[in-house]
Amino acid sequence: MVIGAAARVAIGGCRKLVSSHTSLLVSSQCRQMSMDAQSVSEKLRSSGLLRTQGLIGGKWIDSYDNKTIKVNNPATGEIIADVACMGTKETNDAIASSYEAFTSWSRLTAGERSKILRRWYDLLIAHKEELGQLITLEQGKPLKEAIGEVAYGASFIEYYAEEAKRVYGDIIPPNLSDRRLLVLKQPVGVVGAIAPWNFPLAMITRKVGPALASGCTVVVKPSELTPLTALAAAELALQAGVPPVALNVVMGNAPEIGDALLSSRQVRKITFTGSTAVGKKLMAAAAPTVKKVSLELGGNAPSIVFDDADLDVAVKGTLAAKFRNSGQTCVCANRVLVQDGIYDKFAEAFSEAVQKLEVGDGFKEGTTQGPLINDAAVQKVQTFQQDAVSKGAKIILGGKRHSLGSTFYEPTVIRDVSNDMLMSKEEIFGPVAPLIRFKTEEDAIRLANDTIAGLAAYIFTNSVQRSWRVFEALEYGLVGVNEGLISTEVAPFGGVKQSGLGREGSKYGMDEYLEIKYVCLGDMNRH
């Protein structure tokens, strides 16, 4: 098995609480959530954006055996939709469709591809409210944050619509007078794009945008937890003029889909965002056909707060880096390293800020923290927390399931965390901030780099000299200095060490979908 299907536990309704008054209140809140979600589902269905079939060969189709999988609302556990559960046969047909379309799509001029992508961007922005609602419905993040993801995801389509016209080759001075030496950049071919659940739109557009812009065709496999946003985006791509056979979407049986993409000689490139463990399996499985691979894998981001940091800036930046999407991002601050001289002040100020975060259904006004994706995610957070407490860490805020029930979890701050605890070694992927004390700059760098991961890191200091010393020494692909939100379409996104290979976004992200061809023209002096 190449890709293990993500664990999913449906939560049936709201949890019962001891207090009858509280039970009635929570029950009322849950009914309101259900009504809001149901209303949104009906509107999305009537708009044509709530798709439940896969897209293969230009047609919306059910799985060949009519099997389906249930997509749940993590805030309530209720079923949003039953979507087609596809596997090997459907994926092979999707690959064949993309392979057939490659020649015609790659031969379009860069300007023609650019115009189509620009129309797709315009449609994504025109439907940002509906797409945001769909993200909140199936992934759980607050609606404001979800709409922000739509803008962020669409920005990759806009950027690569422009970048399509800037794929330049080269002319090399020849070594002999009768020769001319040229370098061309050409699309790699059919791309298999495997996306995660935490950013159901942006992690797809960040891959599909440069792939289509460069002239590649694509088979997309969204997460089985959040396929609806990907299907809606595909519908808008078709409306924009992307040839139906150039973009295919299959979802369902993750191991079968993954195996089909990896074993096919027609698929020349795999791009994946997800866990390091799965990334390693993909990398090994791509070896027999020597595919081009780009991997954006797990992180263990340190947020380093030095004594000379502006306390307000450090609190605000770390809060943003840690609690975005309820801690469910690969660039979340997984460890908060705080220097001795500011440790207690920071712990107090940070805890006060965390306490103000509003937990609730993503459709509720004012919500800043939605649910975790499923019960397995909650159990992982609890396991890490129990391990830390058993080894001497102290919970100073939160530390348990939220009274709303389902998979809501209280934003949590834990102090006196050490490097031998699980939450220092592995991604928490939840709303828990561990505070780790350090003494010197050298200690901070050593602690920060003491991990197999190397995706993102954050530094808070008022010293320009220190910031340069530290970001040069950090073994990470992305570093934020006095800033907690650093991702943008114009900058390269990717990690070092076991956090992955290649880059997404920026002009560098385009190279991941291109091959370099050298051409030698001989006998050029003949008249």
Coordinates of C-alpha atoms in Angstrom, one line a residue:
M1 CA 0.0 0.0 0.0
V2 CA 1.4 3.4 -1.0
I3 CA -0.9 5.8 0.6
G4 CA -2.6 4.9 3.9
A5 CA -6.2 6.2 4.0
A6 CA -6.5 8.9 6.6
A7 CA -8.2 7.9 9.8
R8 CA -11.7 9.2 10.0
V9 CA -14.1 8.9 12.9
A10 CA -17.6 10.3 12.5
I11 CA -18.9 12.1 15.6
G12 CA -22.6 11.5 16.1
G13 CA -24.1 14.6 17.4
C14 CA -23.0 16.6 20.4
R15 CA -21.4 15.1 23.5
K16 CA -23.6 15.0 26.7
L17 CA -22.5 17.1 29.5
V18 CA -23.1 16.7 33.2
S19 CA -25.0 19.9 33.7
S20 CA -28.5 19.8 32.3
H21 CA -28.4 23.6 31.7
T22 CA -25.1 23.3 29.8
S23 CA -26.5 20.3 27.9
L24 CA -29.5 22.3 26.7
L25 CA -27.2 25.2 25.7
V26 CA -24.8 23.0 23.8
S27 CA -27.7 21.1 22.2
S28 CA -29.2 24.4 21.0
Q29 CA -25.8 25.5 19.7
C30 CA -25.5 22.2 17.8
R31 CA -28.9 22.6 16.3
Q32 CA -28.0 26.1 15.1
M33 CA -24.8 24.7 13.6
S34 CA -26.8 22.0 11.8
M35 CA -29.3 24.5 10.4
D36 CA -26.5 26.8 9.2
A37 CA -24.6 24.0 7.5
Q38 CA -27.8 22.6 5.9
S39 CA -28.7 26.0 4.6
V40 CA -25.2 26.4 3.1
S41 CA -25.3 23.0 1.6
E42 CA -28.6 23.7 -0.2
K43 CA -27.4 27.0 -1.6
L44 CA -24.2 25.4 -2.8
R45 CA -26.1 22.5 -4.5
S46 CA -28.4 24.9 -6.3
S47 CA -25.4 27.0 -7.5
G48 CA -23.9 23.9 -9.2
L49 CA -20.7 24.0 -7.1
L50 CA -21.5 21.1 -4.8
R51 CA -20.2 18.3 -7.0
T52 CA -20.1 14.6 -5.8
Q53 CA -18.8 12.9 -8.9
G54 CA -15.3 12.6 -10.2
L55 CA -14.1 14.3 -13.4
I56 CA -12.7 11.9 -16.0
G57 CA -12.3 12.6 -19.7
G58 CA -14.4 15.7 -19.5
K59 CA -17.3 14.0 -17.9
W60 CA -18.7 14.1 -14.3
I61 CA -19.1 10.4 -13.4
D62 CA -19.8 8.1 -10.5
S63 CA -17.4 5.4 -9.5
Y64 CA -17.6 2.4 -11.8
D65 CA -18.9 0.1 -9.0
N66 CA -21.1 2.9 -7.6
K67 CA -19.3 2.9 -4.3
T68 CA -19.3 6.2 -2.3
I69 CA -17.6 7.7 0.7
K70 CA -19.2 10.0 3.2
V71 CA -17.9 13.6 3.6
N72 CA -18.5 14.8 7.2
N73 CA -18.8 18.3 8.7
P74 CA -16.2 18.2 11.5
A75 CA -18.1 20.7 13.5
T76 CA -21.1 18.5 13.9
G77 CA -20.2 15.1 12.6
E78 CA -23.1 15.3 10.2
I79 CA -22.8 13.9 6.6
I80 CA -22.6 16.7 4.0
A81 CA -22.5 14.5 0.9
D82 CA -21.8 11.0 -0.5
V83 CA -19.1 11.3 -3.1
A84 CA -17.8 8.8 -5.7
C85 CA -15.3 6.4 -4.2
M86 CA -12.9 5.8 -7.1
G87 CA -9.9 3.4 -7.4
T88 CA -7.5 1.8 -9.9
K89 CA -9.8 1.7 -13.0
E90 CA -11.0 5.2 -12.7
T91 CA -7.5 6.5 -12.1
N92 CA -6.1 4.7 -15.1
D93 CA -8.8 6.3 -17.3
A94 CA -8.0 9.7 -15.8
I95 CA -4.3 9.2 -16.6
A96 CA -5.2 8.1 -20.2
S97 CA -7.3 11.2 -20.6
S98 CA -4.6 13.6 -19.4
Y99 CA -2.0 11.8 -21.5
E100 CA -4.2 12.2 -24.6
A101 CA -4.7 15.9 -23.9
F102 CA -1.0 16.6 -23.3
T103 CA 0.0 17.2 -26.9
S104 CA -2.8 19.7 -27.7
W105 CA -2.6 21.6 -24.4
S106 CA 1.2 21.8 -24.5
R107 CA 1.2 23.1 -28.0
L108 CA -1.0 26.1 -27.2
T109 CA 0.9 29.3 -27.0
A110 CA 1.9 30.5 -23.5
G111 CA -0.4 33.5 -24.1
E112 CA -3.4 31.2 -24.8
R113 CA -2.8 29.2 -21.7
S114 CA -2.4 32.4 -19.7
K115 CA -5.8 33.8 -20.8
I116 CA -7.5 30.6 -19.7
L117 CA -5.8 30.6 -16.3
R118 CA -6.7 34.2 -15.9
R119 CA -10.4 33.4 -16.5
W120 CA -10.2 30.6 -13.9
Y121 CA -8.7 33.1 -11.4
D122 CA -11.5 35.6 -12.1
L123 CA -14.1 32.8 -11.5
L124 CA -12.5 31.7 -8.3
I125 CA -12.6 35.3 -7.0
A126 CA -16.2 35.8 -8.2
H127 CA -17.2 32.7 -6.2
K128 CA -15.0 33.2 -3.2
E129 CA -18.0 33.3 -0.8
E130 CA -19.4 30.0 -2.0
L131 CA -16.0 28.4 -2.0
G132 CA -15.2 29.7 1.4
Q133 CA -18.5 28.3 2.7
L134 CA -17.6 24.9 1.2
I135 CA -14.2 24.9 2.9
T136 CA -15.8 25.7 6.2
L137 CA -18.4 23.0 5.7
E138 CA -16.0 20.2 5.0
Q139 CA -12.8 21.3 6.7
G140 CA -14.1 23.3 9.7
K141 CA -12.0 26.5 9.6
P142 CA -13.7 29.8 10.4
L143 CA -15.5 31.3 7.4
K144 CA -13.3 34.5 7.3
E145 CA -10.2 32.3 7.3
A146 CA -11.8 30.0 4.6
I147 CA -12.5 33.0 2.3
G148 CA -8.9 34.1 3.0
E149 CA -7.8 30.7 1.7
V150 CA -9.8 31.2 -1.5
A151 CA -8.0 34.5 -2.1
Y152 CA -4.6 32.8 -1.3
G153 CA -5.4 29.8 -3.5
A154 CA -6.6 31.9 -6.4
S155 CA -3.4 34.0 -6.2
F156 CA -1.4 31.0 -7.5
I157 CA -3.6 30.8 -10.5
E158 CA -3.2 34.5 -11.2
Y159 CA 0.5 34.4 -10.6
Y160 CA 1.1 31.4 -12.9
A161 CA -1.2 32.9 -15.6
E162 CA 1.4 35.6 -15.8
E163 CA 4.4 33.4 -15.3
A164 CA 3.3 31.1 -18.2
K165 CA 4.6 33.8 -20.6
R166 CA 8.0 33.9 -18.9
V167 CA 9.4 30.4 -19.4
Y168 CA 12.6 31.4 -21.0
G169 CA 15.3 29.2 -22.6
D170 CA 18.9 30.2 -23.3
I171 CA 21.5 30.6 -26.0
I172 CA 25.0 29.4 -25.1
P173 CA 28.2 30.7 -26.7
P174 CA 29.4 27.8 -28.8
N175 CA 32.7 26.0 -28.4
L176 CA 33.1 25.7 -32.2
S177 CA 32.4 28.4 -34.8
D178 CA 30.0 26.3 -36.9
R179 CA 27.7 25.4 -34.0
R180 CA 24.8 27.1 -32.2
L181 CA 23.8 25.9 -28.7
L182 CA 20.3 26.3 -27.4
V183 CA 18.5 25.4 -24.2
L184 CA 14.7 24.9 -24.2
K185 CA 12.3 24.4 -21.3
Q186 CA 9.5 22.1 -22.0
P187 CA 6.6 20.7 -19.9
V188 CA 7.4 17.4 -18.2
G189 CA 4.1 15.7 -19.2
V190 CA 1.2 14.2 -17.1
V191 CA 1.3 15.3 -13.5
G192 CA -0.2 13.4 -10.5
A193 CA -1.1 16.0 -7.9
I194 CA -1.9 14.6 -4.4
A195 CA -3.3 17.2 -2.0
P196 CA -4.1 17.2 1.8
W197 CA -7.2 18.2 3.7
N198 CA -6.0 21.2 5.7
F199 CA -6.1 23.6 2.7
P200 CA -8.6 22.0 0.3
L201 CA -8.2 24.7 -2.3
A202 CA -4.8 26.4 -1.9
M203 CA -2.8 23.1 -1.9
I204 CA -4.5 22.2 -5.2
T205 CA -4.1 25.5 -7.0
R206 CA -0.5 25.8 -5.9
K207 CA 0.2 22.6 -7.9
V208 CA -2.3 22.8 -10.7
G209 CA -1.6 26.4 -11.5
P210 CA 2.1 26.0 -12.5
A211 CA 1.4 22.6 -14.1
L212 CA -1.2 23.9 -16.5
A213 CA 0.8 27.1 -17.1
S214 CA 3.9 25.2 -18.1
G215 CA 1.8 23.0 -20.6
C216 CA 1.4 19.9 -18.4
T217 CA -1.9 18.1 -17.9
V218 CA -3.0 17.0 -14.5
V219 CA -4.7 14.2 -12.5
V220 CA -5.7 15.6 -9.1
K221 CA -6.3 13.4 -6.1
P222 CA -7.9 15.5 -3.3
S223 CA -8.1 14.2 0.3
E224 CA -11.1 11.9 0.8
L225 CA -11.8 14.1 3.9
T226 CA -12.3 17.3 1.8
P227 CA -12.9 16.5 -1.8
L228 CA -15.8 18.9 -2.4
T229 CA -13.7 22.1 -2.7
A230 CA -11.5 20.5 -5.3
L231 CA -14.5 19.4 -7.3
A232 CA -16.0 22.9 -7.2
A233 CA -12.6 24.4 -8.3
A234 CA -12.5 21.9 -11.2
E235 CA -16.0 22.9 -12.3
L236 CA -14.9 26.6 -12.4
A237 CA -11.8 25.5 -14.3
L238 CA -14.0 23.9 -17.0
Q239 CA -16.1 27.1 -17.1
A240 CA -12.9 29.1 -17.7
G241 CA -12.0 27.0 -20.7
V242 CA -9.5 24.5 -19.4
P243 CA -9.9 21.6 -21.8
P244 CA -12.0 19.0 -19.9
V245 CA -9.6 16.2 -20.7
A246 CA -6.6 18.2 -19.5
L247 CA -7.8 18.3 -15.9
N248 CA -9.1 15.1 -14.2
V249 CA -10.1 14.6 -10.6
V250 CA -10.4 11.3 -8.8
M251 CA -11.0 10.6 -5.1
G252 CA -11.8 7.8 -2.8
N253 CA -9.6 4.7 -2.4
A254 CA -6.3 6.5 -1.6
P255 CA -4.0 3.4 -1.8
E256 CA -5.4 2.3 -5.2
I257 CA -5.3 5.8 -6.7
G258 CA -1.8 6.4 -5.4
D259 CA -0.6 3.0 -6.8
A260 CA -2.1 3.8 -10.2
L261 CA -0.4 7.2 -10.4
L262 CA 2.9 5.9 -9.3
S263 CA 3.1 2.8 -11.4
S264 CA 2.0 4.4 -14.7
R265 CA 4.7 5.2 -17.2
Q266 CA 2.5 7.9 -18.6
V267 CA 2.6 10.0 -15.4
R268 CA 6.0 11.8 -15.4
K269 CA 5.7 13.9 -12.3
I270 CA 4.3 13.4 -8.8
T271 CA 3.6 16.4 -6.5
F272 CA 2.5 15.7 -3.0
T273 CA 1.7 17.6 0.2
G274 CA 1.3 15.6 3.3
S275 CA 3.1 13.6 6.0
T276 CA 6.8 12.7 5.8
A277 CA 6.0 9.1 6.3
V278 CA 3.7 9.0 3.3
G279 CA 6.1 11.2 1.3
K280 CA 8.9 8.6 1.8
K281 CA 6.7 5.8 0.5
L282 CA 5.7 7.9 -2.6
M283 CA 9.4 8.7 -3.3
A284 CA 10.3 5.0 -3.1
A285 CA 7.3 4.0 -5.3
A286 CA 8.2 6.6 -7.9
A287 CA 11.7 5.2 -8.3
P288 CA 10.9 2.2 -10.7
T289 CA 9.6 4.7 -13.3
V290 CA 12.0 7.4 -12.3
K291 CA 9.4 10.1 -12.0
K292 CA 10.1 13.7 -11.2
V293 CA 9.0 14.2 -7.6
S294 CA 8.3 17.3 -5.5
L295 CA 7.3 16.8 -1.8
E296 CA 6.0 19.3 0.7
L297 CA 6.1 17.2 3.9
G298 CA 5.8 17.6 7.7
G299 CA 7.4 20.3 9.8
N300 CA 8.4 21.0 13.4
A301 CA 8.6 24.7 13.3
P302 CA 10.3 26.6 16.1
S303 CA 9.2 30.1 17.0
I304 CA 12.3 31.6 18.7
V305 CA 11.6 34.6 21.1
F306 CA 14.8 36.4 22.2
D307 CA 15.1 38.6 25.2
D308 CA 15.5 41.7 23.0
A309 CA 12.2 41.0 21.1
D310 CA 9.3 43.4 21.2
L311 CA 6.9 41.5 23.4
D312 CA 3.7 42.5 21.6
V313 CA 5.2 41.7 18.2
A314 CA 6.4 38.3 19.5
V315 CA 3.0 37.4 21.0
K316 CA 1.1 38.5 17.9
G317 CA 3.4 36.7 15.5
T318 CA 3.6 33.5 17.5
L319 CA -0.2 33.5 18.0
A320 CA -0.7 33.7 14.2
A321 CA 2.0 31.1 13.4
K322 CA 0.6 28.7 16.0
F323 CA -3.2 28.9 15.9
R324 CA -4.0 29.5 12.3
N325 CA -6.4 26.7 11.2
S326 CA -6.5 25.5 14.8
G327 CA -2.9 24.5 14.6
Q328 CA -3.5 22.3 11.6
T329 CA -0.8 23.5 9.2
C330 CA 2.6 22.2 8.3
V331 CA 4.2 25.6 9.1
C332 CA 2.5 26.1 12.5
A333 CA 4.9 27.0 15.3
N334 CA 5.2 23.5 16.8
R335 CA 7.7 24.7 19.5
V336 CA 7.9 28.1 21.1
L337 CA 11.5 28.6 22.3
V338 CA 11.7 31.5 24.7
Q339 CA 14.8 33.0 26.2
D340 CA 15.3 33.1 30.0
G341 CA 15.0 36.8 30.4
I342 CA 11.6 37.1 28.8
Y343 CA 10.2 33.7 29.4
D344 CA 7.7 34.4 32.3
K345 CA 6.5 37.7 30.7
F346 CA 6.0 36.1 27.4
A347 CA 4.2 33.1 29.0
E348 CA 1.8 35.4 30.7
A349 CA 1.1 37.7 27.8
F350 CA 0.8 34.9 25.3
S351 CA -1.6 33.0 27.5
E352 CA -3.8 36.1 27.8
A353 CA -3.9 36.4 24.0
V354 CA -4.7 32.7 23.6
Q355 CA -7.5 33.0 26.1
K356 CA -9.2 35.5 23.9
L357 CA -9.5 33.1 20.9
E358 CA -13.1 32.3 20.2
V359 CA -13.8 28.5 19.6
G360 CA -16.9 27.6 17.7
D361 CA -18.5 26.6 14.4
G362 CA -16.9 28.2 11.5
F363 CA -20.1 29.8 10.4
K364 CA -20.6 31.6 13.7
E365 CA -19.6 35.3 13.6
G366 CA -16.4 35.9 15.6
T367 CA -15.1 32.4 15.6
T368 CA -11.3 32.2 15.3
Q369 CA -10.8 28.5 16.1
G370 CA -12.8 25.8 14.4
P371 CA -12.8 22.0 15.2
L372 CA -10.0 19.5 14.5
I373 CA -10.6 17.5 11.4
N374 CA -11.6 14.2 13.2
D375 CA -11.4 12.4 16.5
A376 CA -8.1 10.8 15.6
A377 CA -6.6 14.3 15.5
V378 CA -8.0 15.0 19.0
Q379 CA -6.6 11.7 20.3
K380 CA -3.2 12.6 18.9
V381 CA -3.2 16.0 20.7
Q382 CA -4.3 14.3 24.0
T383 CA -1.5 11.7 23.7
F384 CA 1.1 14.3 23.2
Q385 CA -0.2 16.4 26.0
Q386 CA -0.3 13.5 28.4
D387 CA 3.2 12.6 27.5
A388 CA 4.4 16.1 28.2
V389 CA 2.6 16.4 31.6
S390 CA 4.0 12.9 32.7
K391 CA 7.5 14.3 32.1
G392 CA 7.1 17.5 34.1
A393 CA 5.4 20.0 31.8
K394 CA 2.6 22.2 33.2
I395 CA -0.7 23.2 31.5
I396 CA -1.3 26.8 32.1
L397 CA -4.3 27.2 29.8
G398 CA -6.8 24.8 28.2
G399 CA -5.7 21.2 27.9
K400 CA -9.0 19.4 27.2
R401 CA -11.8 19.0 24.7
H402 CA -14.0 22.0 24.4
S403 CA -17.5 22.0 26.0
L404 CA -18.9 22.3 22.5
G405 CA -18.1 18.6 22.0
S406 CA -17.5 17.0 18.7
T407 CA -13.8 17.6 17.8
F408 CA -13.5 21.0 19.3
Y409 CA -10.4 21.5 21.5
E410 CA -9.5 24.2 23.9
P411 CA -6.6 26.4 22.8
T412 CA -3.8 25.3 25.0
V413 CA -0.5 26.6 26.4
I414 CA 2.0 24.3 28.2
R415 CA 5.1 25.5 29.9
D416 CA 8.3 23.8 31.0
V417 CA 8.4 21.6 28.0
S418 CA 11.6 19.8 27.2
N419 CA 13.2 18.4 24.1
D420 CA 12.6 14.8 25.1
M421 CA 8.8 15.2 24.9
L422 CA 6.8 14.0 22.0
M423 CA 5.4 17.4 21.2
S424 CA 9.0 18.6 20.8
K425 CA 9.9 15.9 18.3
E426 CA 6.8 15.5 16.2
E427 CA 4.0 17.7 14.7
I428 CA 1.2 18.3 17.1
F429 CA -1.2 19.4 14.4
G430 CA -3.6 20.9 16.9
P431 CA -4.1 24.1 19.1
V432 CA -1.4 23.4 21.6
A433 CA 1.6 25.7 22.2
P434 CA 4.5 24.2 24.1
L435 CA 6.9 26.8 25.7
I436 CA 10.5 25.7 25.9
R437 CA 13.1 27.7 27.8
F438 CA 16.6 28.5 26.4
K439 CA 19.6 30.5 27.7
T440 CA 21.8 31.6 24.8
E441 CA 21.6 32.2 21.1
E442 CA 23.6 29.1 20.5
D443 CA 21.2 27.0 22.6
A444 CA 18.3 28.3 20.5
I445 CA 19.9 27.4 17.2
R446 CA 20.9 23.9 18.6
L447 CA 17.3 23.2 19.9
A448 CA 15.7 24.6 16.7
N449 CA 17.8 22.4 14.4
D450 CA 17.6 19.2 16.6
T451 CA 14.9 17.7 14.4
I452 CA 14.5 15.7 11.2
A453 CA 12.2 18.4 9.8
G454 CA 13.2 21.7 8.2
L455 CA 10.2 23.4 6.8
A456 CA 9.5 26.7 8.6
A457 CA 11.0 28.7 11.5
Y458 CA 10.2 32.0 13.1
I459 CA 12.5 34.5 14.9
F460 CA 11.5 37.4 17.1
T461 CA 14.3 39.9 17.9
N462 CA 15.0 43.6 17.6
S463 CA 18.6 43.0 16.6
V464 CA 19.3 43.1 12.9
Q465 CA 22.7 41.4 13.4
R466 CA 21.2 38.6 15.5
S467 CA 18.4 38.0 13.0
W468 CA 21.0 37.5 10.2
R469 CA 23.2 35.2 12.3
V470 CA 20.2 33.1 13.3
F471 CA 18.3 32.8 10.0
E472 CA 21.6 31.8 8.3
A473 CA 22.2 29.1 10.9
L474 CA 18.7 27.7 10.9
E475 CA 18.2 24.5 8.8
Y476 CA 14.8 25.5 7.4
G477 CA 13.5 26.3 3.9
L478 CA 11.3 29.3 5.2
V479 CA 12.1 31.7 7.9
G480 CA 10.0 34.6 9.2
V481 CA 11.7 37.4 11.1
N482 CA 9.2 39.3 13.4
E483 CA 6.4 37.9 11.3
G484 CA 4.2 34.8 11.8
L485 CA 2.4 34.7 8.5
I486 CA 4.9 34.4 5.7
S487 CA 3.4 32.3 2.9
T488 CA 2.8 34.1 -0.4
E489 CA 2.5 33.1 -4.1
V490 CA 5.5 35.2 -5.1
A491 CA 8.0 33.4 -2.8
P492 CA 9.3 29.8 -2.9
F493 CA 7.6 27.5 -0.4
G494 CA 9.4 24.3 0.6
G495 CA 11.6 22.6 3.1
V496 CA 15.0 20.9 3.7
K497 CA 16.0 17.7 5.4
Q498 CA 13.0 15.4 5.7
S499 CA 10.5 18.2 5.1
G500 CA 10.6 17.6 1.4
L501 CA 12.0 18.3 -2.1
G502 CA 11.5 21.1 -4.5
R503 CA 9.6 24.4 -4.1
E504 CA 6.0 25.6 -4.8
G505 CA 5.0 29.2 -5.6
S506 CA 7.2 31.9 -7.2
K507 CA 9.2 31.6 -10.4
Y508 CA 11.1 28.7 -8.8
G509 CA 7.8 26.6 -8.5
M510 CA 7.5 26.7 -12.3
D511 CA 10.7 24.8 -12.8
E512 CA 9.3 21.8 -11.0
Y513 CA 7.0 21.1 -14.0
L514 CA 9.6 21.7 -16.8
E515 CA 12.4 19.6 -18.4
I516 CA 15.5 21.2 -19.8
K517 CA 16.4 20.2 -23.4
Y518 CA 19.8 21.1 -24.9
V519 CA 20.0 21.4 -28.7
C520 CA 23.2 21.5 -30.7
L521 CA 22.9 22.9 -34.3
G522 CA 25.9 21.9 -36.4
D523 CA 27.3 22.9 -39.8
M524 CA 26.0 26.5 -39.4
N525 CA 28.7 28.1 -41.5
R526 CA 27.5 26.6 -44.8
H527 CA 26.1 29.1 -47.2

